[in-house]
Amino acid sequence: MSTTEQSLVTDHSQATADAAHVHGQKYNGTIVPDKSRAERLMSFDPEAFGVPNGREENWRFTPMRTIAPLLSLDGGEGGLVWDVPTLPQGVTFTNVPAGEASLRSVRAPGDRASAVAVARSNGAMSLGIAPGTQVAEPIVIGMSGKGEDVRGHLLFEIGAGAEATVVVTRTGSGNYGEFVSVDVGENAGLNLVLVQQWEADAIHVSEVVAKLGRDARLRGSVVTLGGKVVRLNTSVALAGEGARVDLFGLYFADSGQHQEHQLFVDHVAPHCTSRVTYKGALAGAKAHTVWIGDVLIRAAAEGTDTYELNRNLVLSDGARADSVPNLEIETGEIAGAGHASATGRFDDEQMFYLRSRGISEAQARRLVVRGFFADLIREIGVESVEKGLMVAIDAELEQVASEQRAAGEE
């Protein structure tokens, strides 16, 4: 939908949501999908997928020509610069051979780009946390591109009863295809923060797949501010009874940027909880964001409690936000299920109110956007990252203001 033409606001609540938004039909109060999200192909063989042309459901929003290099089995010989801190006892960061890395991944890739990433990465880097290890301070790992063509395979392996916060920052430039596996053991907790602050010409296509054991907890935060095209797919399987996942996302797209986030929360086991909250801001010509949120509640997942929310704030003409929430339910024995999606323009009345009290237009815009993102930033739980994000968002707003001034001068 083009937000320059109108403002789209939708709000869908509880398991009885309109079937048009879940791609299925209702039968005795339960939504029966036309085709289950879980039926999509998963394979380590890139050729099993073929080369997508953009007409496929999971590729229809993506600029295919731009990401074409990451779909090819050629290339990928470049590298990244890693910045890994001194790790505490019980934490390791090691190289895993290719065959073993595939066996240790929680599942196979779900698209050609991530299958190519595995095939061309020549192994994986694994961050392992031993069972019972309690890591007090955040583990911050930096990845910086040197403008090269790179493929990567990452493993996060959290042992039973372990607790840790891990932050991964992506900076620099390059074409980067990636497959990330996250295995959270029984009664373990992981706060995983992925920050994309690439240079303006970077292309990043990634799939993150996670599996949670019994009573496991995952807090996953995704922050996307840079790059020409960034496409992050996140899939979480709540495979053990009593598991919980909280997924947060913050993105800001400006002129010419494409930022895409697709999510799949798979409620496999009973009595699990999931919460998804993603917010994005857009400004400038051809800024484009895509959010797709799929939730599947399987027949065995009785007692499920799930909710997903997406909000988009359009700051200028020429920007487009696509938001698609989907809910698929195979059992009526649930605690609650719902989703909400809204896309709206910057509020002119709010701007007038602030300007009438002596606040400049630039400062008023900053206050509104800061307020829009504030609660989400607090959820990250890492003070240094939270402070850095406020600075980065201010820089994005200053760039928008500078482009608007230049356009006015012309």
Short mmCIF file of C-alpha atoms in Angstrom, two decimals:
data_model
loop_
_atom_site.label_atom_id
_atom_site.label_comp_id
_atom_site.label_asym_id
_atom_site.label_seq_id
_atom_site.Cartn_x
_atom_site.Cartn_y
_atom_site.Cartn_z
CA MET A 1 0.00 0.00 0.00
CA SER A 2 1.28 3.48 -0.79
CA THR A 3 1.05 5.68 2.26
CA THR A 4 1.28 8.76 0.08
CA GLU A 5 -2.22 8.00 -1.13
CA GLN A 6 -3.91 7.23 2.16
CA SER A 7 -3.34 6.12 5.72
CA LEU A 8 -4.08 2.47 6.42
CA VAL A 9 -5.11 1.49 9.93
CA THR A 10 -6.17 -2.04 10.81
CA ASP A 11 -6.70 -3.67 14.17
CA HIS A 12 -7.45 -7.37 14.41
CA SER A 13 -8.03 -8.90 17.84
CA GLN A 14 -8.48 -12.41 19.26
CA ALA A 15 -8.64 -15.74 17.50
CA THR A 16 -11.80 -14.82 15.63
CA ALA A 17 -9.95 -12.37 13.37
CA ASP A 18 -11.30 -11.87 9.86
CA ALA A 19 -10.33 -14.90 7.80
CA ALA A 20 -9.20 -12.61 4.98
CA HIS A 21 -6.23 -11.71 7.14
CA VAL A 22 -5.23 -15.28 7.87
CA HIS A 23 -5.53 -16.74 4.37
CA GLY A 24 -8.06 -19.40 5.36
CA GLN A 25 -11.59 -20.21 6.43
CA LYS A 26 -13.21 -20.64 9.83
CA TYR A 27 -14.61 -24.01 10.84
CA ASN A 28 -16.34 -24.33 14.22
CA GLY A 29 -14.53 -21.21 15.40
CA THR A 30 -11.10 -22.45 14.31
CA ILE A 31 -9.22 -20.94 11.37
CA VAL A 32 -8.34 -23.51 8.72
CA PRO A 33 -5.68 -22.12 6.36
CA ASP A 34 -5.64 -22.63 2.60
CA LYS A 35 -1.98 -23.62 2.92
CA SER A 36 -0.08 -23.84 6.18
CA ARG A 37 2.93 -21.58 6.71
CA ALA A 38 4.73 -24.67 8.01
CA GLU A 39 4.48 -26.33 4.59
CA ARG A 40 7.18 -24.17 3.03
CA LEU A 41 10.28 -26.01 1.86
CA MET A 42 13.32 -26.28 4.13
CA SER A 43 16.62 -27.60 2.77
CA PHE A 44 20.39 -27.17 2.92
CA ASP A 45 20.47 -27.69 -0.86
CA PRO A 46 20.20 -24.34 -2.68
CA GLU A 47 19.08 -26.06 -5.89
CA ALA A 48 16.04 -27.49 -4.08
CA PHE A 49 14.60 -23.97 -4.07
CA GLY A 50 15.48 -22.90 -7.59
CA VAL A 51 16.09 -19.22 -8.29
CA PRO A 52 13.12 -17.08 -7.17
CA ASN A 53 11.68 -14.55 -9.61
CA GLY A 54 9.80 -12.34 -7.14
CA ARG A 55 6.35 -13.77 -7.77
CA GLU A 56 6.66 -16.23 -4.87
CA GLU A 57 4.78 -15.35 -1.68
CA ASN A 58 7.90 -14.92 0.45
CA TRP A 59 9.74 -12.85 -2.19
CA ARG A 60 6.98 -10.66 -3.61
CA PHE A 61 8.05 -7.46 -1.83
CA THR A 62 11.82 -7.90 -2.27
CA PRO A 63 13.88 -6.01 -4.91
CA MET A 64 15.14 -9.16 -6.63
CA ARG A 65 17.61 -7.51 -9.00
CA THR A 66 19.42 -5.88 -6.12
CA ILE A 67 19.81 -9.04 -4.05
CA ALA A 68 20.54 -11.30 -7.06
CA PRO A 69 24.24 -11.80 -6.12
CA LEU A 70 23.18 -13.38 -2.81
CA LEU A 71 21.06 -15.97 -4.64
CA SER A 72 23.96 -17.17 -6.76
CA LEU A 73 26.29 -20.04 -5.88
CA ASP A 74 29.14 -17.96 -7.28
CA GLY A 75 31.01 -15.51 -5.09
CA GLY A 76 31.09 -15.25 -1.33
CA GLU A 77 34.88 -15.39 -1.01
CA GLY A 78 35.13 -12.14 0.94
CA GLY A 79 35.34 -11.73 4.69
CA LEU A 80 34.21 -9.66 7.62
CA VAL A 81 36.26 -8.03 10.35
CA TRP A 82 35.26 -9.51 13.71
CA ASP A 83 35.56 -7.69 17.02
CA VAL A 84 35.13 -10.28 19.79
CA PRO A 85 35.70 -9.31 23.44
CA THR A 86 37.47 -11.40 26.05
CA LEU A 87 34.86 -13.97 26.92
CA PRO A 88 33.97 -15.02 30.47
CA GLN A 89 34.33 -18.56 31.77
CA GLY A 90 31.77 -20.91 30.27
CA VAL A 91 31.49 -18.96 27.00
CA THR A 92 33.29 -19.96 23.79
CA PHE A 93 33.50 -18.56 20.26
CA THR A 94 34.79 -21.21 17.86
CA ASN A 95 34.86 -22.27 14.22
CA VAL A 96 32.72 -25.28 13.33
CA PRO A 97 33.42 -27.36 10.17
CA ALA A 98 30.80 -27.19 7.41
CA GLY A 99 29.26 -30.65 7.79
CA GLU A 100 29.07 -30.42 11.56
CA ALA A 101 27.63 -26.88 11.39
CA SER A 102 24.66 -28.11 9.39
CA LEU A 103 24.02 -30.92 11.85
CA ARG A 104 24.11 -28.50 14.79
CA SER A 105 21.70 -26.00 13.21
CA VAL A 106 18.21 -26.21 14.71
CA ARG A 107 16.74 -26.73 11.24
CA ALA A 108 17.52 -26.34 7.55
CA PRO A 109 17.27 -22.99 5.70
CA GLY A 110 13.87 -21.85 4.48
CA ASP A 111 14.90 -20.04 1.29
CA ARG A 112 17.56 -20.09 -1.39
CA ALA A 113 19.53 -17.11 -0.03
CA SER A 114 20.17 -18.73 3.35
CA ALA A 115 20.88 -22.14 1.77
CA VAL A 116 23.48 -20.45 -0.46
CA ALA A 117 24.93 -18.72 2.62
CA VAL A 118 25.48 -22.10 4.30
CA ALA A 119 26.88 -23.70 1.14
CA ARG A 120 29.39 -20.88 0.56
CA SER A 121 30.38 -20.13 4.16
CA ASN A 122 32.80 -23.08 4.57
CA GLY A 123 31.63 -23.70 8.13
CA ALA A 124 30.13 -21.65 10.92
CA MET A 125 31.12 -19.51 13.85
CA SER A 126 29.57 -20.75 17.09
CA LEU A 127 28.96 -18.78 20.28
CA GLY A 128 28.42 -21.42 22.94
CA ILE A 129 27.31 -20.92 26.54
CA ALA A 130 27.80 -23.91 28.80
CA PRO A 131 24.85 -25.31 30.77
CA GLY A 132 24.17 -23.45 33.99
CA THR A 133 26.42 -20.50 33.08
CA GLN A 134 25.12 -17.11 34.24
CA VAL A 135 26.73 -14.29 32.24
CA ALA A 136 26.30 -10.99 34.09
CA GLU A 137 27.49 -8.49 31.45
CA PRO A 138 26.36 -8.26 27.81
CA ILE A 139 28.60 -9.97 25.26
CA VAL A 140 29.04 -7.46 22.42
CA ILE A 141 30.37 -8.77 19.10
CA GLY A 142 31.12 -6.51 16.16
CA MET A 143 30.99 -7.50 12.48
CA SER A 144 32.29 -5.00 9.93
CA GLY A 145 32.16 -5.34 6.14
CA LYS A 146 35.03 -4.26 3.92
CA GLY A 147 32.94 -3.87 0.77
CA GLU A 148 33.36 -7.52 -0.21
CA ASP A 149 30.98 -10.34 -1.14
CA VAL A 150 30.50 -12.51 1.97
CA ARG A 151 28.46 -15.51 3.15
CA GLY A 152 28.05 -16.41 6.80
CA HIS A 153 26.69 -19.17 9.04
CA LEU A 154 26.33 -18.42 12.76
CA LEU A 155 25.36 -20.67 15.66
CA PHE A 156 24.17 -19.50 19.07
CA GLU A 157 24.09 -22.52 21.39
CA ILE A 158 22.73 -21.84 24.87
CA GLY A 159 22.98 -24.76 27.30
CA ALA A 160 20.24 -25.77 29.74
CA GLY A 161 19.82 -23.36 32.63
CA ALA A 162 22.21 -20.76 31.16
CA GLU A 163 21.48 -17.00 31.02
CA ALA A 164 23.13 -14.41 28.76
CA THR A 165 22.72 -11.23 26.75
CA VAL A 166 24.42 -11.14 23.34
CA VAL A 167 24.65 -8.08 21.09
CA VAL A 168 25.80 -8.37 17.46
CA THR A 169 26.41 -5.14 15.51
CA ARG A 170 26.80 -4.98 11.74
CA THR A 171 28.64 -2.01 10.21
CA GLY A 172 30.64 -1.18 7.11
CA SER A 173 29.70 -2.26 3.60
CA GLY A 174 29.40 -5.29 1.34
CA ASN A 175 27.01 -7.95 0.08
CA TYR A 176 26.29 -10.27 3.00
CA GLY A 177 24.18 -13.44 2.91
CA GLU A 178 23.65 -15.12 6.27
CA PHE A 179 22.03 -18.07 8.06
CA VAL A 180 21.76 -17.91 11.86
CA SER A 181 20.74 -20.80 14.14
CA VAL A 182 19.72 -20.14 17.75
CA ASP A 183 19.32 -23.12 20.11
CA VAL A 184 18.03 -22.25 23.60
CA GLY A 185 18.09 -25.22 25.96
CA GLU A 186 15.65 -26.15 28.70
CA ASN A 187 15.07 -23.41 31.30
CA ALA A 188 17.70 -21.22 29.61
CA GLY A 189 17.34 -17.52 28.82
CA LEU A 190 18.86 -15.52 25.96
CA ASN A 191 18.53 -11.83 25.18
CA LEU A 192 19.79 -11.56 21.59
CA VAL A 193 20.15 -8.11 20.01
CA LEU A 194 20.98 -7.77 16.30
CA VAL A 195 21.86 -4.24 15.16
CA GLN A 196 22.15 -3.38 11.45
CA GLN A 197 23.95 -0.05 10.96
CA TRP A 198 25.45 -0.73 7.55
CA GLU A 199 26.71 1.92 5.17
CA ALA A 200 24.22 3.17 2.58
CA ASP A 201 25.34 0.77 -0.19
CA ALA A 202 25.30 -2.49 1.81
CA ILE A 203 23.02 -5.44 0.92
CA HIS A 204 22.18 -7.85 3.72
CA VAL A 205 19.88 -10.89 3.41
CA SER A 206 19.57 -13.07 6.50
CA GLU A 207 17.48 -15.87 7.98
CA VAL A 208 17.45 -16.40 11.76
CA VAL A 209 15.94 -19.66 13.01
CA ALA A 210 15.47 -20.44 16.70
CA LYS A 211 14.29 -23.43 18.74
CA LEU A 212 13.24 -23.14 22.37
CA GLY A 213 13.25 -26.05 24.79
CA ARG A 214 10.99 -26.60 27.79
CA ASP A 215 10.58 -23.40 29.86
CA ALA A 216 13.19 -21.63 27.70
CA ARG A 217 13.05 -17.86 27.21
CA LEU A 218 14.18 -15.82 24.22
CA ARG A 219 14.11 -12.03 23.92
CA GLY A 220 15.09 -11.11 20.39
CA SER A 221 15.57 -7.50 19.32
CA VAL A 222 16.27 -6.43 15.74
CA VAL A 223 17.37 -2.87 14.95
CA THR A 224 17.70 -1.89 11.28
CA LEU A 225 18.91 1.61 10.43
CA GLY A 226 21.39 1.28 7.57
CA GLY A 227 21.95 -0.48 4.28
CA LYS A 228 20.53 -0.17 0.79
CA VAL A 229 18.55 -3.42 1.14
CA VAL A 230 18.18 -5.34 4.39
CA ARG A 231 15.95 -8.45 4.50
CA LEU A 232 15.75 -10.30 7.81
CA ASN A 233 13.58 -13.39 8.24
CA THR A 234 13.12 -14.66 11.79
CA SER A 235 11.52 -18.01 12.64
CA VAL A 236 11.02 -19.27 16.19
CA ALA A 237 9.77 -22.75 17.13
CA LEU A 238 8.41 -23.02 20.67
CA ALA A 239 9.21 -26.72 20.84
CA GLY A 240 9.14 -27.25 24.62
CA GLU A 241 6.20 -26.81 26.95
CA GLY A 242 6.17 -23.52 28.85
CA ALA A 243 8.60 -21.71 26.50
CA ARG A 244 8.27 -17.96 25.88
CA VAL A 245 9.53 -15.66 23.12
CA ASP A 246 9.41 -11.85 22.97
CA LEU A 247 10.43 -10.37 19.63
CA PHE A 248 11.04 -6.63 19.23
CA GLY A 249 11.95 -4.71 16.10
CA LEU A 250 12.88 -1.11 15.36
CA TYR A 251 13.58 0.17 11.85
CA PHE A 252 14.04 3.55 10.16
CA ALA A 253 14.14 3.73 6.36
CA ASP A 254 15.07 6.87 4.47
CA SER A 255 15.34 7.74 0.77
CA GLY A 256 15.96 4.70 -1.43
CA GLN A 257 16.22 2.19 1.41
CA HIS A 258 14.37 -1.14 1.45
CA GLN A 259 14.00 -2.77 4.87
CA GLU A 260 12.10 -6.04 5.14
CA HIS A 261 11.31 -8.12 8.22
CA GLN A 262 9.44 -11.41 7.96
CA LEU A 263 8.58 -13.39 11.08
CA PHE A 264 7.21 -16.85 11.76
CA VAL A 265 6.32 -17.91 15.32
CA ASP A 266 5.58 -21.63 15.42
CA HIS A 267 3.70 -22.78 18.53
CA VAL A 268 4.53 -26.48 18.58
CA ALA A 269 4.22 -27.34 22.28
CA PRO A 270 1.41 -26.53 24.74
CA HIS A 271 1.26 -23.64 27.22
CA CYS A 272 3.76 -21.37 25.44
CA THR A 273 3.68 -17.58 25.11
CA SER A 274 4.77 -15.28 22.29
CA ARG A 275 4.75 -11.51 21.93
CA VAL A 276 5.85 -9.65 18.79
CA THR A 277 6.21 -5.84 18.66
CA TYR A 278 7.79 -4.12 15.64
CA LYS A 279 7.80 -0.38 14.93
CA GLY A 280 9.15 1.50 11.95
CA ALA A 281 9.53 5.03 10.67
CA LEU A 282 9.90 6.05 7.00
CA ALA A 283 10.96 9.26 5.33
CA GLY A 284 12.04 10.24 1.84
CA ALA A 285 11.41 9.25 -1.74
CA LYS A 286 11.08 5.49 -2.33
CA ALA A 287 11.74 4.56 1.29
CA HIS A 288 10.10 1.14 1.60
CA THR A 289 9.52 -1.09 4.62
CA VAL A 290 7.91 -4.52 4.74
CA TRP A 291 6.71 -6.36 7.83
CA ILE A 292 5.12 -9.81 7.61
CA GLY A 293 4.15 -11.57 10.82
CA ASP A 294 2.99 -15.21 10.66
CA VAL A 295 1.88 -17.10 13.77
CA LEU A 296 0.98 -20.80 13.67
CA ILE A 297 -0.73 -22.51 16.60
CA ARG A 298 -0.53 -26.24 15.99
CA ALA A 299 -3.14 -28.74 17.13
CA ALA A 300 -0.96 -29.89 20.05
CA ALA A 301 -0.26 -26.34 21.26
CA GLU A 302 -3.15 -26.02 23.70
CA GLY A 303 -3.01 -23.14 26.16
CA THR A 304 -1.14 -20.88 23.71
CA ASP A 305 -1.05 -17.15 24.43
CA THR A 306 0.13 -15.03 21.49
CA TYR A 307 -0.11 -11.47 20.19
CA GLU A 308 1.72 -9.58 17.43
CA LEU A 309 1.79 -5.85 16.76
CA ASN A 310 3.22 -3.71 13.97
CA ARG A 311 3.15 0.10 13.83
CA ASN A 312 4.54 2.34 11.07
CA LEU A 313 4.99 6.10 11.09
CA VAL A 314 5.31 7.82 7.70
CA LEU A 315 7.19 11.12 7.99
CA SER A 316 7.08 12.34 4.37
CA ASP A 317 5.56 11.79 0.96
CA GLY A 318 7.05 9.17 -1.32
CA ALA A 319 7.43 6.46 1.35
CA ARG A 320 5.64 3.10 1.42
CA ALA A 321 4.99 0.67 4.28
CA ASP A 322 3.58 -2.83 3.74
CA SER A 323 2.30 -4.62 6.83
CA VAL A 324 0.83 -8.14 6.70
CA PRO A 325 -0.16 -9.97 9.92
CA ASN A 326 -1.29 -13.60 9.60
CA LEU A 327 -2.74 -15.91 12.25
CA GLU A 328 -3.17 -19.66 11.69
CA ILE A 329 -4.93 -21.71 14.38
CA GLU A 330 -5.39 -25.48 14.49
CA THR A 331 -6.89 -25.79 17.99
CA GLY A 332 -9.62 -23.90 19.80
CA GLU A 333 -8.09 -24.64 23.24
CA ILE A 334 -5.99 -21.48 23.56
CA ALA A 335 -5.55 -18.76 26.17
CA GLY A 336 -5.56 -15.95 23.61
CA ALA A 337 -4.45 -15.00 20.12
CA GLY A 338 -4.55 -11.76 18.18
CA HIS A 339 -2.70 -9.28 16.02
CA ALA A 340 -2.76 -5.60 15.14
CA SER A 341 -1.26 -3.52 12.36
CA ALA A 342 -1.36 0.22 11.71
CA THR A 343 0.33 2.62 9.29
CA GLY A 344 -0.23 6.35 9.65
CA ARG A 345 1.17 9.66 8.50
CA PHE A 346 2.93 12.19 10.68
CA ASP A 347 0.24 14.06 12.60
CA ASP A 348 -0.02 17.66 11.31
CA GLU A 349 -2.18 18.67 14.29
CA GLN A 350 0.49 17.41 16.69
CA MET A 351 3.11 19.38 14.78
CA PHE A 352 0.95 22.53 14.93
CA TYR A 353 0.48 22.08 18.69
CA LEU A 354 4.22 21.83 19.31
CA ARG A 355 5.11 24.66 16.92
CA SER A 356 2.56 26.96 18.61
CA ARG A 357 4.53 26.54 21.83
CA GLY A 358 7.77 27.77 20.32
CA ILE A 359 9.27 24.41 19.38
CA SER A 360 11.02 24.30 16.01
CA GLU A 361 9.82 21.93 13.32
CA ALA A 362 12.99 19.82 13.54
CA GLN A 363 12.74 19.57 17.32
CA ALA A 364 9.02 18.76 17.17
CA ARG A 365 9.64 15.95 14.71
CA ARG A 366 12.41 14.62 16.95
CA LEU A 367 10.13 14.61 19.99
CA VAL A 368 7.36 12.75 18.17
CA VAL A 369 9.67 10.08 16.73
CA ARG A 370 11.52 9.63 20.02
CA GLY A 371 8.17 9.10 21.75
CA PHE A 372 7.11 6.62 19.06
CA PHE A 373 10.20 4.46 19.63
CA ALA A 374 10.85 5.06 23.35
CA ASP A 375 9.03 2.06 24.83
CA LEU A 376 10.58 -0.28 22.27
CA ILE A 377 14.11 0.93 22.94
CA ARG A 378 13.65 0.33 26.67
CA GLU A 379 12.81 -3.30 25.94
CA ILE A 380 16.30 -3.98 24.56
CA GLY A 381 17.72 -4.09 28.06
CA VAL A 382 21.28 -3.04 27.16
CA GLU A 383 21.98 0.53 28.26
CA SER A 384 24.84 1.20 25.85
CA VAL A 385 22.73 0.05 22.89
CA GLU A 386 19.71 2.06 24.03
CA LYS A 387 21.72 5.29 24.28
CA GLY A 388 23.38 4.67 20.94
CA LEU A 389 20.02 4.15 19.27
CA MET A 390 18.69 7.50 20.41
CA VAL A 391 21.78 9.16 18.91
CA ALA A 392 21.37 7.18 15.68
CA ILE A 393 17.67 8.07 15.38
CA ASP A 394 18.49 11.76 15.88
CA ALA A 395 21.07 11.45 13.10
CA GLU A 396 18.46 9.86 10.80
CA LEU A 397 16.06 12.73 11.51
CA GLU A 398 18.77 15.31 10.84
CA GLN A 399 19.48 13.68 7.49
CA VAL A 400 15.76 13.80 6.63
CA ALA A 401 15.61 17.49 7.58
CA SER A 402 18.71 18.19 5.50
CA GLU A 403 17.19 16.48 2.44
CA GLN A 404 13.95 18.40 2.87
CA ARG A 405 15.87 21.70 3.10
CA ALA A 406 17.80 20.85 -0.04
CA ALA A 407 14.60 19.97 -1.89
CA GLY A 408 13.05 23.26 -0.79
CA GLU A 409 16.04 25.19 -2.06
CA GLU A 410 15.78 23.50 -5.44
#
